[in-house]
Amino acid sequence: MESRYEVLTKLNDLNYSHSLPINTSDLSQQVNLSRSVTSHYLNQLLEDGLVVKLEGRPVLWDLTESKAKKEVLPFNDFIGSNGSLKNVVSQCEAAVNYPPNGLSIIITGNSGVGKSFLAKQIYNYAVTSKSISSNAPFLTLNCADYANNPELLSSILFGYVRGAFTGANDDKSGLLEQADGGYLFLDEVHRLSSENQEKLFSFIDSGSFMRMGENKQTKTSKVRFLFATTEKTDDVLLETFRRRISIAVHLPDYHNRPRNERLSLIYSIFYHEAQKMQKPLRIDDGVIESLINLKSDGNIGRLKNIIKVSCANAYKDQKFDDEIKIQSDSVILKQKSSDTGNFVDIDPTHQYNFSEVSIGDSYQKKIEKIINDLSSSEVNSFQFQSKKAIHDIEKLEKSVKINELDQPTFLKFQKQMEKVIEHRFGIKDIADISSIIFKLYRSNFTLSVENLDKLDKKLQSLCPRSVHVADCFFRSLHYRLTTKYHSLGIVLAILLSDHVDESIKLRGLLLAHGEYTATSIQAVVNQLCGNYIFDAIDMPIDTGLADIVQKTKTLFDSYDTSNGTVMIVDMGSLNQLYSEIKNHLNGDLLVVDNLTTATALDVALKIQSKEKFKAIAASAESEYEIHSQYYSGYSNKKNIIISCISGLGISEKIKETMLPYFPKDIQINTLDYYDLKKNIHQNDNHYFDTTLFVLTTTSLPDDFIIPNINIYDLLDAKGEQKLTKLLTPYLKADAIDDLNQELLRFFSIEGVSERLSFLNPKIIIKEVETVIYKYESYYNLKLDGKVKLNLYMHIALMIERLMVRKSQKMPEIKPTEDEQEFISISKSIFQPLELKYNVEVNDYELSLMYEVFKQLF
């Protein structure tokens, strides 16, 4: 290397250790060149604009960029000056500026936290703020070096006169004289003897002192003091000495610093090593993560040593490469880091602002509060609150930028999110989401275990498809399921819930041989549908059926299949496949053979348009002219069935209310009331072997031995006691009470109003009251509150449903004589409403209402 660049490299080193500016003589010793040669090279660098010359005696040299930065922002190199150490910096600035000669400062903290570093920063600030002259001295003394010889330490501090002790052949000035007009930094000040402490505080008071051996002539000096200690000052310093130190600041251990500051420290140290090697660095993100989590008594000193050794190990093997890669095998740690494949690039020729390297902790704390507030929201308001949370997070996201050092990692992260979420699952417009999740990843965002559990249950209930997509993304990154990634998955699921169609209840799976056949078709179909319809499992040619079965089981176990599953495969073994996976299904299964993009798209469009499972199953073979097979079944797991005469919509809402209260091993399934009745009549009770109880809005046959309860019975104490008894084996007492209250509110007049999408609740409820009055008059009945609430809910929602789905095909019924009479009377009762709302209340709807009335006749 040309010698003048050796000089420049040394200046960069000194700048990093905050030892600039420096005079020519001192620099010549450090580069092992003569003073004249060093001066020659410095003047060449001055002509090139790389250094600046500071006038004074002696002449001082500084880097151009370094000086420019110092003039712009004091403490700019002190990481944390605008963050966790802002108050520390503020106190130091106040001490420096206090007239006439500033205030003494003591810096406390464990070894390696940066006490000496801060002391030099204070000096630099004093020079920059013109509190001291640009050539004012900065002297350092480590008191521990002389702890066993207090007399020698005293002579170094105060100086001595000839004959003061054996060997004192000449007068010698001490550090107090040499530091006149500048700073004296006493490190490990707790090793200062009591006598020397007394001499020192006397000097601080008077500004005068005597050299050792002198008893007449005093000397004066204007010295600003900086002290540092690893001990508690109350335990090791005289009270009289402590009182002379006006400002005390504390530096925390490395592992107690905010994550973004730890990251900044790591980057700045790597940058310094890159400058020494004069090569760009590529650092694996797993290495960065391990260093962020480093806990060591050596603090930043230990961190520097680890990074230095890792760079040396990597340089040894890569010194002829264009760049140096730092991976896990080159890092000396007690616990090895894992390579992630994401790299941070550091260019030694680039200037970085390490004080603002990463996402601030305040960002993650604000989002943490938003999410924690959401976890505390009631089930019935959760969806509204989640939309508000999404809005607040997106608004906050705009205020924080991703630093350039994080850009390579972010771009890879964003690309993977696009690959999985946009391409495979067809969910669009996720650019902001990828930015939010990456920033939280960088800020080490985590939620408490309690809030994770609360949110997990609510999200599994209210937006299970979003949860599944979020899980698939994080699994694609091969991240371990830690609290950190679980927390990120929760936030991602919440953000995705604004994009994913959660009203789709059927599950779809594509299975095909080939490396990417199934996932390619999945990507095409989901993108064409503009939403998540299908999952996919690729079956490499050399993969056996056992591996595919295991993957399929794992997938089915991860989400609710009780509403039915459509599986499209490319060839064979349908019966064998079903026999292997049936115990992992909780509902009906349709298997369609011979997978093609056209077939998958047709099925996807039917699923997206909410066609019923049995309708899709019935048309499969005739439409596709290929083999398909329908397997009827019910849950093989412990389950609760909800079946309301008002339709699956209400059953699903009740399920959403109940699901957060139950453990994952209990399925809560919804069943169309017509299907429930048919299954009761067509199957023996073994069909419901795993059913714990059935929740309905009407009564079931007496010979149906599975425990069941009419939800409207909850309006009296007897019904509430019955439900409590059914729930007690599975829920705690407080959870049962909360659930009872949720259900009562659900079936109140207020609950009915909340579930109407566009009909005016006040008007329709008055109209329903008229209908009820006509029934009471015709049958000479007096309906109780429970029955009326049931009818309010059923009739109001029925009218709204018929307005939306006028051409919906209904099951055929074979009414009894009494039922036929009821249907005929009902047609006349509902005629005014039919005319007003332009609907037809068909026989099937009226037969459902008959289920409510027949028990009263």
PDB file of C-alpha atoms in Angstrom, residues 482-619:
ATOM      1  CA  THR A 482     -40.418 -18.537  18.532  1.00  0.00           C
ATOM      2  CA  THR A 483     -42.431 -15.899  20.370  1.00  0.00           C
ATOM      3  CA  LYS A 484     -40.936 -13.316  18.036  1.00  0.00           C
ATOM      4  CA  TYR A 485     -42.133 -14.976  14.831  1.00  0.00           C
ATOM      5  CA  HIS A 486     -45.455 -15.943  16.388  1.00  0.00           C
ATOM      6  CA  SER A 487     -45.956 -12.240  17.213  1.00  0.00           C
ATOM      7  CA  LEU A 488     -45.072 -11.229  13.660  1.00  0.00           C
ATOM      8  CA  GLY A 489     -47.467 -13.888  12.338  1.00  0.00           C
ATOM      9  CA  ILE A 490     -50.280 -12.452  14.464  1.00  0.00           C
ATOM     10  CA  VAL A 491     -49.722  -8.936  13.079  1.00  0.00           C
ATOM     11  CA  LEU A 492     -49.441 -10.253   9.526  1.00  0.00           C
ATOM     12  CA  ALA A 493     -52.722 -12.162   9.908  1.00  0.00           C
ATOM     13  CA  ILE A 494     -54.465  -9.014  11.204  1.00  0.00           C
ATOM     14  CA  LEU A 495     -53.161  -6.965   8.254  1.00  0.00           C
ATOM     15  CA  LEU A 496     -54.089  -9.690   5.749  1.00  0.00           C
ATOM     16  CA  SER A 497     -57.623  -9.956   7.154  1.00  0.00           C
ATOM     17  CA  ASP A 498     -58.400  -6.727   5.300  1.00  0.00           C
ATOM     18  CA  HIS A 499     -57.496  -8.468   2.006  1.00  0.00           C
ATOM     19  CA  VAL A 500     -58.547 -12.108   2.460  1.00  0.00           C
ATOM     20  CA  ASP A 501     -62.160 -13.189   1.896  1.00  0.00           C
ATOM     21  CA  GLU A 502     -62.981 -14.831   5.216  1.00  0.00           C
ATOM     22  CA  SER A 503     -66.567 -15.581   4.147  1.00  0.00           C
ATOM     23  CA  ILE A 504     -65.231 -18.526   2.094  1.00  0.00           C
ATOM     24  CA  LYS A 505     -65.798 -21.584   4.290  1.00  0.00           C
ATOM     25  CA  LEU A 506     -64.954 -24.496   1.982  1.00  0.00           C
ATOM     26  CA  ARG A 507     -61.369 -25.638   1.855  1.00  0.00           C
ATOM     27  CA  GLY A 508     -59.611 -26.485  -1.407  1.00  0.00           C
ATOM     28  CA  LEU A 509     -56.445 -28.512  -1.990  1.00  0.00           C
ATOM     29  CA  LEU A 510     -54.524 -29.294  -5.169  1.00  0.00           C
ATOM     30  CA  LEU A 511     -52.234 -32.356  -5.306  1.00  0.00           C
ATOM     31  CA  ALA A 512     -50.022 -33.077  -8.320  1.00  0.00           C
ATOM     32  CA  HIS A 513     -46.829 -34.901  -9.255  1.00  0.00           C
ATOM     33  CA  GLY A 514     -43.899 -32.735 -10.245  1.00  0.00           C
ATOM     34  CA  GLU A 515     -41.673 -30.181  -8.511  1.00  0.00           C
ATOM     35  CA  TYR A 516     -43.993 -27.177  -8.965  1.00  0.00           C
ATOM     36  CA  THR A 517     -47.086 -28.483 -10.794  1.00  0.00           C
ATOM     37  CA  ALA A 518     -49.654 -28.082  -8.022  1.00  0.00           C
ATOM     38  CA  THR A 519     -48.270 -24.790  -6.684  1.00  0.00           C
ATOM     39  CA  SER A 520     -48.120 -23.374 -10.242  1.00  0.00           C
ATOM     40  CA  ILE A 521     -51.812 -24.146 -10.821  1.00  0.00           C
ATOM     41  CA  GLN A 522     -52.585 -22.821  -7.323  1.00  0.00           C
ATOM     42  CA  ALA A 523     -50.852 -19.525  -8.185  1.00  0.00           C
ATOM     43  CA  VAL A 524     -52.739 -19.145 -11.495  1.00  0.00           C
ATOM     44  CA  VAL A 525     -56.143 -19.957 -10.007  1.00  0.00           C
ATOM     45  CA  ASN A 526     -55.780 -17.865  -6.859  1.00  0.00           C
ATOM     46  CA  GLN A 527     -54.491 -14.889  -8.865  1.00  0.00           C
ATOM     47  CA  LEU A 528     -57.363 -15.147 -11.355  1.00  0.00           C
ATOM     48  CA  CYS A 529     -59.829 -15.275  -8.472  1.00  0.00           C
ATOM     49  CA  GLY A 530     -57.989 -12.429  -6.752  1.00  0.00           C
ATOM     50  CA  ASN A 531     -58.020 -14.234  -3.423  1.00  0.00           C
ATOM     51  CA  TYR A 532     -57.006 -17.323  -1.494  1.00  0.00           C
ATOM     52  CA  ILE A 533     -59.115 -20.301  -2.597  1.00  0.00           C
ATOM     53  CA  PHE A 534     -56.711 -23.234  -2.907  1.00  0.00           C
ATOM     54  CA  ASP A 535     -53.771 -24.672  -1.038  1.00  0.00           C
ATOM     55  CA  ALA A 536     -51.373 -26.915  -2.930  1.00  0.00           C
ATOM     56  CA  ILE A 537     -48.944 -29.753  -2.286  1.00  0.00           C
ATOM     57  CA  ASP A 538     -46.333 -30.671  -4.888  1.00  0.00           C
ATOM     58  CA  MET A 539     -45.447 -34.361  -5.181  1.00  0.00           C
ATOM     59  CA  PRO A 540     -41.939 -34.874  -6.623  1.00  0.00           C
ATOM     60  CA  ILE A 541     -41.815 -37.977  -8.812  1.00  0.00           C
ATOM     61  CA  ASP A 542     -39.620 -39.831  -6.344  1.00  0.00           C
ATOM     62  CA  THR A 543     -41.956 -39.082  -3.399  1.00  0.00           C
ATOM     63  CA  GLY A 544     -44.024 -41.968  -2.085  1.00  0.00           C
ATOM     64  CA  LEU A 545     -47.688 -41.864  -1.074  1.00  0.00           C
ATOM     65  CA  ALA A 546     -46.747 -41.968   2.611  1.00  0.00           C
ATOM     66  CA  ASP A 547     -44.966 -38.604   2.357  1.00  0.00           C
ATOM     67  CA  ILE A 548     -47.911 -37.030   0.549  1.00  0.00           C
ATOM     68  CA  VAL A 549     -50.365 -38.428   3.085  1.00  0.00           C
ATOM     69  CA  GLN A 550     -48.317 -36.968   5.931  1.00  0.00           C
ATOM     70  CA  LYS A 551     -48.200 -33.512   4.313  1.00  0.00           C
ATOM     71  CA  THR A 552     -51.938 -33.667   3.679  1.00  0.00           C
ATOM     72  CA  LYS A 553     -52.660 -34.676   7.278  1.00  0.00           C
ATOM     73  CA  THR A 554     -50.501 -31.842   8.587  1.00  0.00           C
ATOM     74  CA  LEU A 555     -52.321 -29.349   6.380  1.00  0.00           C
ATOM     75  CA  PHE A 556     -55.804 -30.561   7.355  1.00  0.00           C
ATOM     76  CA  ASP A 557     -54.857 -30.528  11.030  1.00  0.00           C
ATOM     77  CA  SER A 558     -53.870 -26.868  10.741  1.00  0.00           C
ATOM     78  CA  TYR A 559     -57.338 -25.561   9.868  1.00  0.00           C
ATOM     79  CA  ASP A 560     -61.077 -26.187  10.097  1.00  0.00           C
ATOM     80  CA  THR A 561     -62.432 -28.631   7.490  1.00  0.00           C
ATOM     81  CA  SER A 562     -65.904 -29.012   9.018  1.00  0.00           C
ATOM     82  CA  ASN A 563     -67.619 -27.088   6.189  1.00  0.00           C
ATOM     83  CA  GLY A 564     -66.285 -29.451   3.543  1.00  0.00           C
ATOM     84  CA  THR A 565     -63.105 -29.921   1.527  1.00  0.00           C
ATOM     85  CA  VAL A 566     -62.565 -30.208  -2.229  1.00  0.00           C
ATOM     86  CA  MET A 567     -59.364 -32.002  -3.197  1.00  0.00           C
ATOM     87  CA  ILE A 568     -58.270 -32.128  -6.840  1.00  0.00           C
ATOM     88  CA  VAL A 569     -55.531 -34.623  -7.668  1.00  0.00           C
ATOM     89  CA  ASP A 570     -53.715 -35.494 -10.857  1.00  0.00           C
ATOM     90  CA  MET A 571     -53.962 -39.280 -10.673  1.00  0.00           C
ATOM     91  CA  GLY A 572     -55.019 -42.418  -8.815  1.00  0.00           C
ATOM     92  CA  SER A 573     -55.163 -43.969  -5.374  1.00  0.00           C
ATOM     93  CA  LEU A 574     -58.282 -42.042  -4.280  1.00  0.00           C
ATOM     94  CA  ASN A 575     -59.623 -44.703  -1.949  1.00  0.00           C
ATOM     95  CA  GLN A 576     -56.229 -45.338  -0.397  1.00  0.00           C
ATOM     96  CA  LEU A 577     -55.645 -41.586   0.029  1.00  0.00           C
ATOM     97  CA  TYR A 578     -59.026 -41.067   1.675  1.00  0.00           C
ATOM     98  CA  SER A 579     -58.639 -44.008   4.035  1.00  0.00           C
ATOM     99  CA  GLU A 580     -55.351 -42.525   5.239  1.00  0.00           C
ATOM    100  CA  ILE A 581     -56.557 -38.948   5.779  1.00  0.00           C
ATOM    101  CA  LYS A 582     -60.204 -39.420   6.824  1.00  0.00           C
ATOM    102  CA  ASN A 583     -59.436 -39.204  10.547  1.00  0.00           C
ATOM    103  CA  HIS A 584     -57.942 -35.762   9.944  1.00  0.00           C
ATOM    104  CA  LEU A 585     -61.097 -34.414   8.292  1.00  0.00           C
ATOM    105  CA  ASN A 586     -64.023 -32.954  10.162  1.00  0.00           C
ATOM    106  CA  GLY A 587     -66.536 -32.783   7.347  1.00  0.00           C
ATOM    107  CA  ASP A 588     -67.381 -33.964   3.859  1.00  0.00           C
ATOM    108  CA  LEU A 589     -64.727 -34.532   1.206  1.00  0.00           C
ATOM    109  CA  LEU A 590     -64.935 -34.331  -2.573  1.00  0.00           C
ATOM    110  CA  VAL A 591     -61.988 -35.788  -4.473  1.00  0.00           C
ATOM    111  CA  VAL A 592     -61.755 -34.885  -8.161  1.00  0.00           C
ATOM    112  CA  ASP A 593     -59.310 -36.873 -10.283  1.00  0.00           C
ATOM    113  CA  ASN A 594     -57.152 -35.533 -13.155  1.00  0.00           C
ATOM    114  CA  LEU A 595     -56.142 -32.036 -12.062  1.00  0.00           C
ATOM    115  CA  THR A 596     -56.055 -29.327 -14.743  1.00  0.00           C
ATOM    116  CA  THR A 597     -55.970 -25.540 -14.515  1.00  0.00           C
ATOM    117  CA  ALA A 598     -59.436 -25.313 -16.100  1.00  0.00           C
ATOM    118  CA  THR A 599     -60.982 -27.753 -13.614  1.00  0.00           C
ATOM    119  CA  ALA A 600     -59.332 -26.046 -10.649  1.00  0.00           C
ATOM    120  CA  LEU A 601     -60.475 -22.607 -11.831  1.00  0.00           C
ATOM    121  CA  ASP A 602     -64.068 -23.785 -12.314  1.00  0.00           C
ATOM    122  CA  VAL A 603     -64.192 -25.298  -8.816  1.00  0.00           C
ATOM    123  CA  ALA A 604     -62.515 -22.180  -7.371  1.00  0.00           C
ATOM    124  CA  LEU A 605     -65.136 -19.878  -8.896  1.00  0.00           C
ATOM    125  CA  LYS A 606     -67.908 -22.036  -7.414  1.00  0.00           C
ATOM    126  CA  ILE A 607     -66.256 -21.957  -3.993  1.00  0.00           C
ATOM    127  CA  GLN A 608     -65.767 -18.204  -4.274  1.00  0.00           C
ATOM    128  CA  SER A 609     -69.422 -17.661  -5.216  1.00  0.00           C
ATOM    129  CA  LYS A 610     -70.411 -19.571  -2.056  1.00  0.00           C
ATOM    130  CA  GLU A 611     -72.057 -22.507  -3.820  1.00  0.00           C
ATOM    131  CA  LYS A 612     -72.960 -25.225  -1.346  1.00  0.00           C
ATOM    132  CA  PHE A 613     -70.601 -28.129  -1.002  1.00  0.00           C
ATOM    133  CA  LYS A 614     -73.160 -30.723  -2.038  1.00  0.00           C
ATOM    134  CA  ALA A 615     -74.041 -28.747  -5.155  1.00  0.00           C
ATOM    135  CA  ILE A 616     -70.378 -28.737  -6.191  1.00  0.00           C
ATOM    136  CA  ALA A 617     -70.118 -32.447  -5.413  1.00  0.00           C
ATOM    137  CA  ALA A 618     -73.290 -33.274  -7.377  1.00  0.00           C
ATOM    138  CA  SER A 619     -72.131 -31.508 -10.529  1.00  0.00           C
TER     139      SER A 619
END
